[in-house]
Short mmCIF file of C-alpha atoms in Angstrom, two decimals:
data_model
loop_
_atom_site.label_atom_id
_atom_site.label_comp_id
_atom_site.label_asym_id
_atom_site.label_seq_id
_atom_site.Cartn_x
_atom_site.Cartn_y
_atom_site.Cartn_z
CA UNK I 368 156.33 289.24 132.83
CA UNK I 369 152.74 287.83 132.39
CA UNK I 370 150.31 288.61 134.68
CA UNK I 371 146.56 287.47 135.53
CA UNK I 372 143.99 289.55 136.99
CA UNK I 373 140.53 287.47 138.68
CA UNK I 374 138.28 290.67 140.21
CA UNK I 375 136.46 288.22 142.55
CA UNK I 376 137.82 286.63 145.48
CA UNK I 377 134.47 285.47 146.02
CA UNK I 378 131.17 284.39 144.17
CA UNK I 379 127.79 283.66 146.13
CA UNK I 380 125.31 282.61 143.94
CA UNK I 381 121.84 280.64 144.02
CA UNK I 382 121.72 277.33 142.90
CA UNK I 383 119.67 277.10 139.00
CA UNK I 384 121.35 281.05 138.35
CA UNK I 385 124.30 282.14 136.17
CA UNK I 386 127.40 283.06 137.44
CA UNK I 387 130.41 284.55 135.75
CA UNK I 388 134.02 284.44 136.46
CA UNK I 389 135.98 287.21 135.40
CA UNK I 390 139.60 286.25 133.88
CA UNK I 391 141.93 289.54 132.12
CA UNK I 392 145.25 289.10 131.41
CA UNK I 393 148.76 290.92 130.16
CA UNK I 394 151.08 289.82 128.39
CA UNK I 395 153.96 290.83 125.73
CA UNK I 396 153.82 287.89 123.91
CA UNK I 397 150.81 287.25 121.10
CA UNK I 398 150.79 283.52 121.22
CA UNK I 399 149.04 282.08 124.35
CA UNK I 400 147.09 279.16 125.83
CA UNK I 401 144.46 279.93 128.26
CA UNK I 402 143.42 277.57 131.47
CA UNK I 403 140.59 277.65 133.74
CA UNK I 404 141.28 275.16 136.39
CA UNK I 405 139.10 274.03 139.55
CA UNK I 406 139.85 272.72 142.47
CA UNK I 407 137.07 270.86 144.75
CA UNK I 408 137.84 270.85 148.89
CA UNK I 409 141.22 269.15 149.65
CA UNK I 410 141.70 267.48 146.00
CA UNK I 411 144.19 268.99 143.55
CA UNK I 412 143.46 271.42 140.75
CA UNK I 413 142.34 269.91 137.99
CA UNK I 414 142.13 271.64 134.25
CA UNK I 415 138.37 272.23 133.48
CA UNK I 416 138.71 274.17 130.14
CA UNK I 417 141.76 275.29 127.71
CA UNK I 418 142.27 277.25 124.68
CA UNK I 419 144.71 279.11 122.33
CA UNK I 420 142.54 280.24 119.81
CA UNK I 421 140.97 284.18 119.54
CA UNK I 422 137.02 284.33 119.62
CA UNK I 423 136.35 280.52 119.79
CA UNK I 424 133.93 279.53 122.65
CA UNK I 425 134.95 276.17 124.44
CA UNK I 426 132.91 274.39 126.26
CA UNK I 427 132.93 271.72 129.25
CA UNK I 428 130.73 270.31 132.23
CA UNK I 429 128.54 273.05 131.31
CA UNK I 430 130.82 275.96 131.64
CA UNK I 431 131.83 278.42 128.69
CA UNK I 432 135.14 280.72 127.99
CA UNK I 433 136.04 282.50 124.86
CA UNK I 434 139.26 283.81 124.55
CA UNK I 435 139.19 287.45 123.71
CA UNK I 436 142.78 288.59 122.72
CA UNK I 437 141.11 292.32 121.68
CA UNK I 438 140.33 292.46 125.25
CA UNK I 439 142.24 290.38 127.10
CA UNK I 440 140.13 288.26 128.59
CA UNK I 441 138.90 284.83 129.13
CA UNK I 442 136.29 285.09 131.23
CA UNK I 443 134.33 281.46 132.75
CA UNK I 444 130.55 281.25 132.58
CA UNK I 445 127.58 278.59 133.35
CA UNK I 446 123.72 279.52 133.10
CA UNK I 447 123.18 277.26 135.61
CA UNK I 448 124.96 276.79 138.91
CA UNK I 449 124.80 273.42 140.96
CA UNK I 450 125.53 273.11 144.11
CA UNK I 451 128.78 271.03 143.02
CA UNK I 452 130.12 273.75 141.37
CA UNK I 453 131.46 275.06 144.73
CA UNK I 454 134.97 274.74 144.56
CA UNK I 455 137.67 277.24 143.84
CA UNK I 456 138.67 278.42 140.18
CA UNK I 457 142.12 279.38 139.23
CA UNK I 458 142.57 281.16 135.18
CA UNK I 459 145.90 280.77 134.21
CA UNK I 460 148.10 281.33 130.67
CA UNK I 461 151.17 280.51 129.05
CA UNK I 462 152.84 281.99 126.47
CA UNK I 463 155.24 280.61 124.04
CA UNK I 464 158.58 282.09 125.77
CA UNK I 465 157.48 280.80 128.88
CA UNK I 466 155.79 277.70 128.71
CA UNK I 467 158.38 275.54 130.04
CA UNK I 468 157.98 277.39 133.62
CA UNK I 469 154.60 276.32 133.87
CA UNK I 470 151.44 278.64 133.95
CA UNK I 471 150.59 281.86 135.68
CA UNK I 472 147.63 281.83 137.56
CA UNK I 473 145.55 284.45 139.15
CA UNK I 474 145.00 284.27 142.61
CA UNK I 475 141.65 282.35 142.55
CA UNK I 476 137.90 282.51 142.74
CA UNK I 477 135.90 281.02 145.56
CA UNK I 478 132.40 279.95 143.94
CA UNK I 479 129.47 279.11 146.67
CA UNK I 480 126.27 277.96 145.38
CA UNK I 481 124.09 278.11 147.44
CA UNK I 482 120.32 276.38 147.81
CA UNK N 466 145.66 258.76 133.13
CA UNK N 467 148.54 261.85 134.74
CA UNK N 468 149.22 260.84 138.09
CA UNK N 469 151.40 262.58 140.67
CA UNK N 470 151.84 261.60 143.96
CA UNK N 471 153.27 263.64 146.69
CA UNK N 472 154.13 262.60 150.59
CA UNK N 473 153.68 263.15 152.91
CA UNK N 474 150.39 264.32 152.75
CA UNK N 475 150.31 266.41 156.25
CA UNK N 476 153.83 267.35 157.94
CA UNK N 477 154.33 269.04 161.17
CA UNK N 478 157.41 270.46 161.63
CA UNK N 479 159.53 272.53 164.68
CA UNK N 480 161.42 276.28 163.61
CA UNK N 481 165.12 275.57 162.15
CA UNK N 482 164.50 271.71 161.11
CA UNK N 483 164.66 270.35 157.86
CA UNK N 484 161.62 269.14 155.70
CA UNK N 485 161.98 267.27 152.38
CA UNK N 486 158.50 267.10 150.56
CA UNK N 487 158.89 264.54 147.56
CA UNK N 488 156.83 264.24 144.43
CA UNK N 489 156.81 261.26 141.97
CA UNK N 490 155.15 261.44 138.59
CA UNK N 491 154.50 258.79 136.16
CA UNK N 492 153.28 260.65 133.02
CA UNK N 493 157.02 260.63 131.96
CA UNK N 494 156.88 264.40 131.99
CA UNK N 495 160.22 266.63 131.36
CA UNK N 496 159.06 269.53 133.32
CA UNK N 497 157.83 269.28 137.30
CA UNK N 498 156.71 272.11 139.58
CA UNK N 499 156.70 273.64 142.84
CA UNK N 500 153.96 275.74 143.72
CA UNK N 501 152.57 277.05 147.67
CA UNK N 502 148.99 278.08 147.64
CA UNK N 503 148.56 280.56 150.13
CA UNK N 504 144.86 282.34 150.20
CA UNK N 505 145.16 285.74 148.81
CA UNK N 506 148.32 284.62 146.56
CA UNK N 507 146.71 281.81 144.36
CA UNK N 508 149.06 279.54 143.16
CA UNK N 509 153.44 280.86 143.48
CA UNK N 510 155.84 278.98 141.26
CA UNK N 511 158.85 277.83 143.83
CA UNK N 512 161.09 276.12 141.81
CA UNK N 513 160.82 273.82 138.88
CA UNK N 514 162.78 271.63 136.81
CA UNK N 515 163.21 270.48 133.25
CA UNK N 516 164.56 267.23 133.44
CA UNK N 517 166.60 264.59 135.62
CA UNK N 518 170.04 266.61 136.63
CA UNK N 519 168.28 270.38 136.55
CA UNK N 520 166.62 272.80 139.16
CA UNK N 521 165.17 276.46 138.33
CA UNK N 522 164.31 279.33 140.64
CA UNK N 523 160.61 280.19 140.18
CA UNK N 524 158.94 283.54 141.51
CA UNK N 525 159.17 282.98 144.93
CA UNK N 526 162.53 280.53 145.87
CA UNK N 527 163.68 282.31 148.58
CA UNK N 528 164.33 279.50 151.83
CA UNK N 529 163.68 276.41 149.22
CA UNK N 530 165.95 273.97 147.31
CA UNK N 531 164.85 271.67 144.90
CA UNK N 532 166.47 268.54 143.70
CA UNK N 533 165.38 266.60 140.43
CA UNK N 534 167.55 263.13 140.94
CA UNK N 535 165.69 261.45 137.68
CA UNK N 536 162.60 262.23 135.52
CA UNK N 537 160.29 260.54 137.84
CA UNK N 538 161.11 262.03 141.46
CA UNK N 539 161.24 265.86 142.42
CA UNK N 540 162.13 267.29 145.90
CA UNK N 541 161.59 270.48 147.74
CA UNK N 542 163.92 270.81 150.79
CA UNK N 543 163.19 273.71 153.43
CA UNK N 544 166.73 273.58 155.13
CA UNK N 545 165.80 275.71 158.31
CA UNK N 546 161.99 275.88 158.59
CA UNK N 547 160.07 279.20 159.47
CA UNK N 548 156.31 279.60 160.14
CA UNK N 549 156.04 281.93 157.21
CA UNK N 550 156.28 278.80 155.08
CA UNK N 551 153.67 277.20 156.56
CA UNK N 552 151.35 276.39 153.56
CA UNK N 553 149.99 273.89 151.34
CA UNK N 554 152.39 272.76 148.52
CA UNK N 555 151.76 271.36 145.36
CA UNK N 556 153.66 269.65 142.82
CA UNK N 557 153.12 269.27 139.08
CA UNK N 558 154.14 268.17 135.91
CA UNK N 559 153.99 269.00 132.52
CA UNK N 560 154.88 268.34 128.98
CA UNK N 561 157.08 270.73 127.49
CA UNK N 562 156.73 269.30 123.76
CA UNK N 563 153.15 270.56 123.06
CA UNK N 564 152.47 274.05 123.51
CA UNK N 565 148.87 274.34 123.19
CA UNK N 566 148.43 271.61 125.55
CA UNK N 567 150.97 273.12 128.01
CA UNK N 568 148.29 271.94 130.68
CA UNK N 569 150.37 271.37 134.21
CA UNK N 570 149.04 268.23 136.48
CA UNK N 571 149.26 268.23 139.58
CA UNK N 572 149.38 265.92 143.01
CA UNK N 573 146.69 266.23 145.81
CA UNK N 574 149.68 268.54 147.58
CA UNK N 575 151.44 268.58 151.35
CA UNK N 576 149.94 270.49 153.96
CA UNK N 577 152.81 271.57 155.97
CA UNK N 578 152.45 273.74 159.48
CA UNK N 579 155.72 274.73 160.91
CA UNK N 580 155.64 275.00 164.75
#
């Protein structure tokens, strides 16, 4: 089955510096969408950038993700953190097969920005 | 705008009872979802459904039942309780007909501690 892989349980980073998500994937099938969602204290997860298409960067509030299918990866990126950006990010995909079972999500990356 | 709406919000419930969470959606959505969020395991897929009349086993349905009565409403029963499902749960939706927008909403989800 698919499968998502976020490194970092964790980010700590300063507010005003650039922090990176890290997002790799596997999957047998060649036609995907990608997800990044976030999800502020006690509200639900909410989609914050999507894409299906190899090597195009999409953008949103400030954050980045290209989809790399060479590498597998989608990983999220801002230059600048805020302190709002503290929240917990979930990359997920679905592939064509699967799509009606929802997405697969990696277990999640706590972001603190910090002052 | 999606909108899913799950109650109760909080439930406390005793070892061996039975808990009904219930999930209504107004997006007119075929497909609804079950996930627990439990930290170190993300976001699991419990059951889901997709349409009035059917029920799926996810990756993790084990002590759940679902029940999908019409296109709007979506249960998750716990028939005898255990503390090992105390978590938060979250329902979603999703629309099946566009793939690249496979995007799932979801409710602000049930925080359930079993006693």
């Amino acid at each position: 089955g698919d499968s998502v892989t976020q490194t970092e349980g964790l980010v700590t980073v300063t507010e005003g510096l650039p922090v990176k998500l890290n997002c790799t994937y596997q999957t047998t099938y060649l036609t995907i969408a990608f997800f990044w969602y976030v999800q502020y204290l006690n509200e639900a997860p909410q989609v914050l950038l999507r894409s299906s298409t190899d090597n195009k960067r999409t953008e949103h509030q400030g954050f980045h993700a290209t989809l790399h299918k060479s590498s597998s990866s989608f990983h999220l990126q801002k230059s600048s953190a805020q302190l709002s950006d503290s929240a917990l990010y979930y990359c997920a995909l679905s592939d064509r097969r699967n799509y009606a079972q929802g997405l697969t999500f990696g277990l999640g990356t706590r972001v603190s920005v910090f002052p | 705008e999606a909108a899913v709406t799950q109650s109760p919000r909080n439930k406390v419930a005793v070892t061996g009872g039975k808990v009904t969470l219930s999930c209504n959606q107004t997006n007119n959505h075929n497909n609804m979802y079950w996930y627990r969020q439990d930290t170190g395991h993300g976001l699991r897929l419990i059951h889901y459904s997709y349409g009035a009349g059917s029920t799926e086993k996810g990756d993790i349905p084990d002590g759940y039942k679902a029940s999908r009565p019409s296109q709007e409403n979506f249960s998750l029963i716990l028939e005898l309780a255990t503390p090992s499902q105390t978590s938060v749960y979250f329902c979603a939706s999703g629309d099946a007909g566009q793939f690249a927008n496979t995007e799932v909403f979801f409710g602000k989800g049930t925080r359930l501690t079993v006693v």
